[in-house]
PDB file of C-alpha atoms in Angstrom:
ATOM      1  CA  UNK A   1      18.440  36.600 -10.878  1.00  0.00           C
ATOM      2  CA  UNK A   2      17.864  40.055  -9.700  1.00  0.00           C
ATOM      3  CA  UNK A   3      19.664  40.780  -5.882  1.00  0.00           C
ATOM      4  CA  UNK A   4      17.450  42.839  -4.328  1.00  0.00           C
ATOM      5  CA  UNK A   5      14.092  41.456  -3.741  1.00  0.00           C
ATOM      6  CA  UNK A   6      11.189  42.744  -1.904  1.00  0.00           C
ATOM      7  CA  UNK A   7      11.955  42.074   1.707  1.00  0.00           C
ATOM      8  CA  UNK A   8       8.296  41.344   1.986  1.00  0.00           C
ATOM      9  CA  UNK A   9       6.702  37.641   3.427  1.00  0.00           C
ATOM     10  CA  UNK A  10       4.077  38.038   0.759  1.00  0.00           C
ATOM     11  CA  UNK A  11       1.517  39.451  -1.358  1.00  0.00           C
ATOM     12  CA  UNK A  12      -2.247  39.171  -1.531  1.00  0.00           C
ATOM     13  CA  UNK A  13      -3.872  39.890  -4.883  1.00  0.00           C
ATOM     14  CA  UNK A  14      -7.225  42.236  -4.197  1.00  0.00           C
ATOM     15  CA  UNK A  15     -10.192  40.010  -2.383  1.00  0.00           C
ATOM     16  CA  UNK A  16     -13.810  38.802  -4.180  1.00  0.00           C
ATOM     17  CA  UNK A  17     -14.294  37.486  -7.104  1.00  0.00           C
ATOM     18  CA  UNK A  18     -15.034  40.631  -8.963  1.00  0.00           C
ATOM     19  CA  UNK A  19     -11.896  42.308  -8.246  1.00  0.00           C
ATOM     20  CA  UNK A  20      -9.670  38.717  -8.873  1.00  0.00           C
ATOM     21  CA  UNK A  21     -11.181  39.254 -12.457  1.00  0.00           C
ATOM     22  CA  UNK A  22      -9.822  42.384 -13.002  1.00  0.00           C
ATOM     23  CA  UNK A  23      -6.277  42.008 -11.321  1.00  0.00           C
ATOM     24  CA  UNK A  24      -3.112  41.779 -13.919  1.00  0.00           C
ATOM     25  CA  UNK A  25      -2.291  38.542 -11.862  1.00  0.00           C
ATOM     26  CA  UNK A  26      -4.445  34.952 -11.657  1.00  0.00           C
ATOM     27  CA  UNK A  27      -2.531  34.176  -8.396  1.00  0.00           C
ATOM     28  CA  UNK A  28      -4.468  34.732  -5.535  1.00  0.00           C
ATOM     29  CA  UNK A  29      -1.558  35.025  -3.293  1.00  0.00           C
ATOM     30  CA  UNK A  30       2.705  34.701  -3.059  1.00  0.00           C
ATOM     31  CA  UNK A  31       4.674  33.595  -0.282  1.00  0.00           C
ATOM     32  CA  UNK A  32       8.216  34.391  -0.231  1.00  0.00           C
ATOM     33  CA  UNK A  33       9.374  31.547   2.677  1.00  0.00           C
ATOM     34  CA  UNK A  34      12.575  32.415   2.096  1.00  0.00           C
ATOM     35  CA  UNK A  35      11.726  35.907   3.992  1.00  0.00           C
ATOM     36  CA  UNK A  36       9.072  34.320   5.788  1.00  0.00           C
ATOM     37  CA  UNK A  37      10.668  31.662   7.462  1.00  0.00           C
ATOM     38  CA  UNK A  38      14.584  32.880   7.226  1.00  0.00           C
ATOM     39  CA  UNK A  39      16.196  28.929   8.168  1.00  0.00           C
ATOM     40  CA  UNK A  40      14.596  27.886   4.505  1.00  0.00           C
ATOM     41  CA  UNK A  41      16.600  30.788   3.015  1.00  0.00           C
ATOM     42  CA  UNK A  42      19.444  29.406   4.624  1.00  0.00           C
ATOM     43  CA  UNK A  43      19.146  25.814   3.709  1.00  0.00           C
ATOM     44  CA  UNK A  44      18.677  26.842   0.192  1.00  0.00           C
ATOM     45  CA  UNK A  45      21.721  28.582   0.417  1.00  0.00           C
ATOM     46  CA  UNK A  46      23.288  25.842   1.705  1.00  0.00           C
ATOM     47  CA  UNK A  47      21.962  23.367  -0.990  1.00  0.00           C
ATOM     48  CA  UNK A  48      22.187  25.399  -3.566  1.00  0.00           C
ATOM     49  CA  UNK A  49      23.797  29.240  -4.089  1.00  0.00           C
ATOM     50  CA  UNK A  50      26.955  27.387  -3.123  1.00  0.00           C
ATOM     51  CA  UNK A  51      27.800  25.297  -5.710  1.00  0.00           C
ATOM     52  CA  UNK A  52      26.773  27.931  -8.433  1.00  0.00           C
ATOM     53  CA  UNK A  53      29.371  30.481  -6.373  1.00  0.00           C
ATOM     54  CA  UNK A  54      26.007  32.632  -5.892  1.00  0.00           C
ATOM     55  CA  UNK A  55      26.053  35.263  -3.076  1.00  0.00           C
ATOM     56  CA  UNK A  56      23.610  34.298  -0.421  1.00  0.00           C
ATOM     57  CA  UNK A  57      20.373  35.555  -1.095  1.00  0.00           C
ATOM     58  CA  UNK A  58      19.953  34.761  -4.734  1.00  0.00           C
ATOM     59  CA  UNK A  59      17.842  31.512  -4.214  1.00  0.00           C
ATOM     60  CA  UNK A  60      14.705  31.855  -2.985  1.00  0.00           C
ATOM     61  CA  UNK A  61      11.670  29.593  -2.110  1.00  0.00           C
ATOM     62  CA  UNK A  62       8.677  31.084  -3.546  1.00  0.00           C
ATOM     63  CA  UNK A  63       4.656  29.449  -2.859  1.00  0.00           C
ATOM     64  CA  UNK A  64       2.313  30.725  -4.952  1.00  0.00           C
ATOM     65  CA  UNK A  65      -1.070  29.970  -4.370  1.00  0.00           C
ATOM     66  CA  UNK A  66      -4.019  29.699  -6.864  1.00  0.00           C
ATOM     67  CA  UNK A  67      -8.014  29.453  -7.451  1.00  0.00           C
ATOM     68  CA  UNK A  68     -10.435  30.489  -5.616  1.00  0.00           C
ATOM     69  CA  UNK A  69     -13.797  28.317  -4.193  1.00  0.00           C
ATOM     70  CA  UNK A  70     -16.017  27.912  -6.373  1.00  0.00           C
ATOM     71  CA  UNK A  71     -14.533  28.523  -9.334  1.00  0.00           C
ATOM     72  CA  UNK A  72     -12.730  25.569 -12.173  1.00  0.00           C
ATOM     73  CA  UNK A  73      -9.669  24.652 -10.823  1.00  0.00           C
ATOM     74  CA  UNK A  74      -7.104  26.724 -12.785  1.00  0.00           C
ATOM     75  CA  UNK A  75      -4.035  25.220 -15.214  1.00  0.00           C
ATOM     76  CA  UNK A  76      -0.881  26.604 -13.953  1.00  0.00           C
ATOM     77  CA  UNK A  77       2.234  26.443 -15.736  1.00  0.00           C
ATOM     78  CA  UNK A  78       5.707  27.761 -14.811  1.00  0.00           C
ATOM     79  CA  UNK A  79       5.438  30.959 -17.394  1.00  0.00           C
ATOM     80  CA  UNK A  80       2.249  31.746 -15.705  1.00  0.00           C
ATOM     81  CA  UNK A  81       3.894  31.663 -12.102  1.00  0.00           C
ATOM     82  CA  UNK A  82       6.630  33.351 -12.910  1.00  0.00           C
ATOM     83  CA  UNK A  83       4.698  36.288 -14.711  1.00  0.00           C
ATOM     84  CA  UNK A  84       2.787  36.577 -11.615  1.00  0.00           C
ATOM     85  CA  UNK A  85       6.072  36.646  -9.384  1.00  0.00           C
ATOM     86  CA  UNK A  86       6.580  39.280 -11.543  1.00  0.00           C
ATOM     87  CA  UNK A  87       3.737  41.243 -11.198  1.00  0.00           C
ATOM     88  CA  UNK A  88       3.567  40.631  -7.574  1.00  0.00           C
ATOM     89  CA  UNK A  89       7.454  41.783  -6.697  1.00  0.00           C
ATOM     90  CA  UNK A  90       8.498  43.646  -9.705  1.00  0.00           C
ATOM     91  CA  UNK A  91      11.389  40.771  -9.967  1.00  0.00           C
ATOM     92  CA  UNK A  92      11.915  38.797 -13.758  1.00  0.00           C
ATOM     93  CA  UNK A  93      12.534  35.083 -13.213  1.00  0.00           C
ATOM     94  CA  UNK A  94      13.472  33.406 -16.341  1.00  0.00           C
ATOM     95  CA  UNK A  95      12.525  30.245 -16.491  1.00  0.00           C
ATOM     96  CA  UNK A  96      16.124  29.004 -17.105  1.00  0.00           C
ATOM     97  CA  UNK A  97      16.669  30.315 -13.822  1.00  0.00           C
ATOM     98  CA  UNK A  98      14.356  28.154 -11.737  1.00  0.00           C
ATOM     99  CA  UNK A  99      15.875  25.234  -9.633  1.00  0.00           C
ATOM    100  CA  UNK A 100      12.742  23.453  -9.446  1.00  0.00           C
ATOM    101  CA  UNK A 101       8.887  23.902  -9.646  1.00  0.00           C
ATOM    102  CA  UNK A 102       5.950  21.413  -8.229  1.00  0.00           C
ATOM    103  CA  UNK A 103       2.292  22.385  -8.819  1.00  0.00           C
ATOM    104  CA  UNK A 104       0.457  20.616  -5.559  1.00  0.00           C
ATOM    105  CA  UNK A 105      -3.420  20.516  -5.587  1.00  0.00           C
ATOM    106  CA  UNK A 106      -5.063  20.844  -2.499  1.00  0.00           C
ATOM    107  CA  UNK A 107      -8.389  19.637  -2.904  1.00  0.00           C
ATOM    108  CA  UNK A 108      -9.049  18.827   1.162  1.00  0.00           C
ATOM    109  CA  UNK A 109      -8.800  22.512   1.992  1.00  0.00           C
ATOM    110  CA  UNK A 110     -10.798  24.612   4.737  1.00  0.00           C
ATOM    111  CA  UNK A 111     -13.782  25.784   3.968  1.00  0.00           C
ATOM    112  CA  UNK A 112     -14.213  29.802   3.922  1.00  0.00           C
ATOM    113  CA  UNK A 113     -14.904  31.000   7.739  1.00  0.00           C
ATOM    114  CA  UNK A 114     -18.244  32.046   8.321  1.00  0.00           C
ATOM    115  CA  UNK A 115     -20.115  32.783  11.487  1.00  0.00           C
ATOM    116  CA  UNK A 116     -21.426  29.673  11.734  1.00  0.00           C
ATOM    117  CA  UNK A 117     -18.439  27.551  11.076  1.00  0.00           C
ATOM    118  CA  UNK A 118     -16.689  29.645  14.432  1.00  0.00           C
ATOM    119  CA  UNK A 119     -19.892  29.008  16.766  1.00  0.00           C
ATOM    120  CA  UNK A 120     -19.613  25.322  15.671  1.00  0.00           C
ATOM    121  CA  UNK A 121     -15.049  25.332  16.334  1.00  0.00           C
ATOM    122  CA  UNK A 122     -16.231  27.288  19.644  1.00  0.00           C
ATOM    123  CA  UNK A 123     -18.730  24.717  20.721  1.00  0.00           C
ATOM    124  CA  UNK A 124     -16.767  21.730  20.063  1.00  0.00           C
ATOM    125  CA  UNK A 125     -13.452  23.513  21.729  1.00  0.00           C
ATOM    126  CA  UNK A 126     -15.942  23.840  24.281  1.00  0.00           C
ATOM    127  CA  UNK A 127     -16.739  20.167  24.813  1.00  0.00           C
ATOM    128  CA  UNK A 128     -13.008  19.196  24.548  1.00  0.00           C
ATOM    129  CA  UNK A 129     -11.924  21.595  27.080  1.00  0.00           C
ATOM    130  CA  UNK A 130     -12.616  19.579  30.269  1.00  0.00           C
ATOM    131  CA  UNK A 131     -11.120  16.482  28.921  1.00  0.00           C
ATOM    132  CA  UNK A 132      -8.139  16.058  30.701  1.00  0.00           C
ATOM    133  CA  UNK A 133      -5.194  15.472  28.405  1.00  0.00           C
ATOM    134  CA  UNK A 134      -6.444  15.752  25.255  1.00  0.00           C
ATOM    135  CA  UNK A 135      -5.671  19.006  22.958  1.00  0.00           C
ATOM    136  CA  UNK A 136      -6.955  19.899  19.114  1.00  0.00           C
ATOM    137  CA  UNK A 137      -5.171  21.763  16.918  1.00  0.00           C
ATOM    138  CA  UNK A 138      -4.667  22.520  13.097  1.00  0.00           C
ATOM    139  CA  UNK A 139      -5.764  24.794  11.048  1.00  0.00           C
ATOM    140  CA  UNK A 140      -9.271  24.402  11.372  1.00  0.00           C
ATOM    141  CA  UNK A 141      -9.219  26.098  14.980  1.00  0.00           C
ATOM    142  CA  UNK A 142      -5.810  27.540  14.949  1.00  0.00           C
ATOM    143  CA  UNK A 143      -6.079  29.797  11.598  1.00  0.00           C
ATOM    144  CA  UNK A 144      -4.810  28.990   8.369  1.00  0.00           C
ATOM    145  CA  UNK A 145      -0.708  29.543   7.683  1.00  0.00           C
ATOM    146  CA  UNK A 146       1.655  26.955   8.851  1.00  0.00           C
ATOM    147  CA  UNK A 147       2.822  30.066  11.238  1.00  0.00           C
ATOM    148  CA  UNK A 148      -0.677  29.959  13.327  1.00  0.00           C
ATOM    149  CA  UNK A 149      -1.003  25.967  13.066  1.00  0.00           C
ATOM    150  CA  UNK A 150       2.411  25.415  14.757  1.00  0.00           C
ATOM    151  CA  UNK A 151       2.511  28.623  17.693  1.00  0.00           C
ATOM    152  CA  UNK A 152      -1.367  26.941  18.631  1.00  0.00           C
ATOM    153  CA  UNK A 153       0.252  23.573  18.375  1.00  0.00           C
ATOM    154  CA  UNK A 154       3.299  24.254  20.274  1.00  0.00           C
ATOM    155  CA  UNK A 155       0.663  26.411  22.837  1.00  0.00           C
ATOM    156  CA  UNK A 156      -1.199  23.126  23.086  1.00  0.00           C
ATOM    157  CA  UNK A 157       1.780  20.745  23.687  1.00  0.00           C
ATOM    158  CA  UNK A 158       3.113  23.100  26.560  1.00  0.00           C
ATOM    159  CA  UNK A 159      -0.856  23.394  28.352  1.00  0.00           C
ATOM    160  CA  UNK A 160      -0.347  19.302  27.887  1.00  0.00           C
ATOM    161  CA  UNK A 161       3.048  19.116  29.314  1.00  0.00           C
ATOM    162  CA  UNK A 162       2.217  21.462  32.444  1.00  0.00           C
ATOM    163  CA  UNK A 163      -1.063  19.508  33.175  1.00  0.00           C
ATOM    164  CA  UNK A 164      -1.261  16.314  35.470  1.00  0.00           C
ATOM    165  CA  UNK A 165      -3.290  13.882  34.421  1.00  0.00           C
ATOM    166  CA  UNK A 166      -3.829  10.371  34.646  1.00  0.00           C
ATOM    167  CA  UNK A 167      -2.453   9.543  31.284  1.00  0.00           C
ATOM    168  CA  UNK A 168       0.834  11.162  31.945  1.00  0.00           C
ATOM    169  CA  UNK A 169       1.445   9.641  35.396  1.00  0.00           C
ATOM    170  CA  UNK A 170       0.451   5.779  33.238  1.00  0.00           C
ATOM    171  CA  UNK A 171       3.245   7.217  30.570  1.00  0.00           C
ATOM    172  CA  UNK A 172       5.954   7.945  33.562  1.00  0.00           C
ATOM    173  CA  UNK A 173       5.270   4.407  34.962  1.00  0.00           C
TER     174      UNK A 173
END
């Protein structure tokens, strides 16, 4: 495994449809957590470079993320993620040197944004704003990345925590 690696949290391959088509790479995105989120890096470390006698920052958690709507929902196999880490970072991963792969469908996922989809989020953020005590959150109004879903969640919780409301003087009782 190569030691320097692109410092990078990720790579986007070029938007539409057309242009997917006619990129060297079938991934629509990569996510290096281990950048991204540095405490994964660690606890791969930890779990891992270790025992081999690896210097830290030769295990990395990579997400790649694949298909597009629309579109058949694509085969993926490790030689086809790994020549698109490739292609994405410059970086050769052989395949002997992968700790462990999952392919995870996500067939529930958001639909594209669109105009209407915000005025409808707005409108029902809207409604739910004058209830006392109750928040919403996910991805659906907070943005899509685990990053945006938790800082609006954790923005939620503390608007909750600082708010007096019936339910919380019940809880404290």
């Amino acid at each position: 495994m190569p030691r320097s690696w692109p410092r990078a949290g990720g790579f986007r391959a070029a938007g539409g449809p057309k242009r997917a088509r006619a990129a060297p790479v079938r991934a629509k995105a990569l996510s290096h957590l281990s950048v991204k989120w540095p405490w994964i890096g660690e606890q791969l470390h930890q779990l891992h470079a270790d025992d081999a006698g690896a210097p830290e920052g030769t295990v990395h958690a990579l997400r790649l993320s694949y298909g597009r709507p629309g579109e058949p929902r694509p085969q993926v196999e490790l030689a086809d993620a790994l020549a698109d880490v490739k292609v994405f970072t410059g970086v050769r991963i052989r395949s002997e040197d992968v700790i462990d792969s999952l392919l995870v469908r996500w067939d529930g996922t958001l639909p594209p944004v669109t105009p209407a989809y915000r005025e409808r989020t707005r409108r029902l953020l809207a409604q739910v704003e004058p209830l006392a005590g109750l928040a919403v959150t996910g991805a659906w109004v907070a943005g899509t990345g685990i990053a945006a879903v938790i800082a609006h969640a954790r923005e939620q919780a503390a608007e909750l925590a600082g708010s007096t409301t019936g339910v919380e003087e019940e809880g404290r009782a």
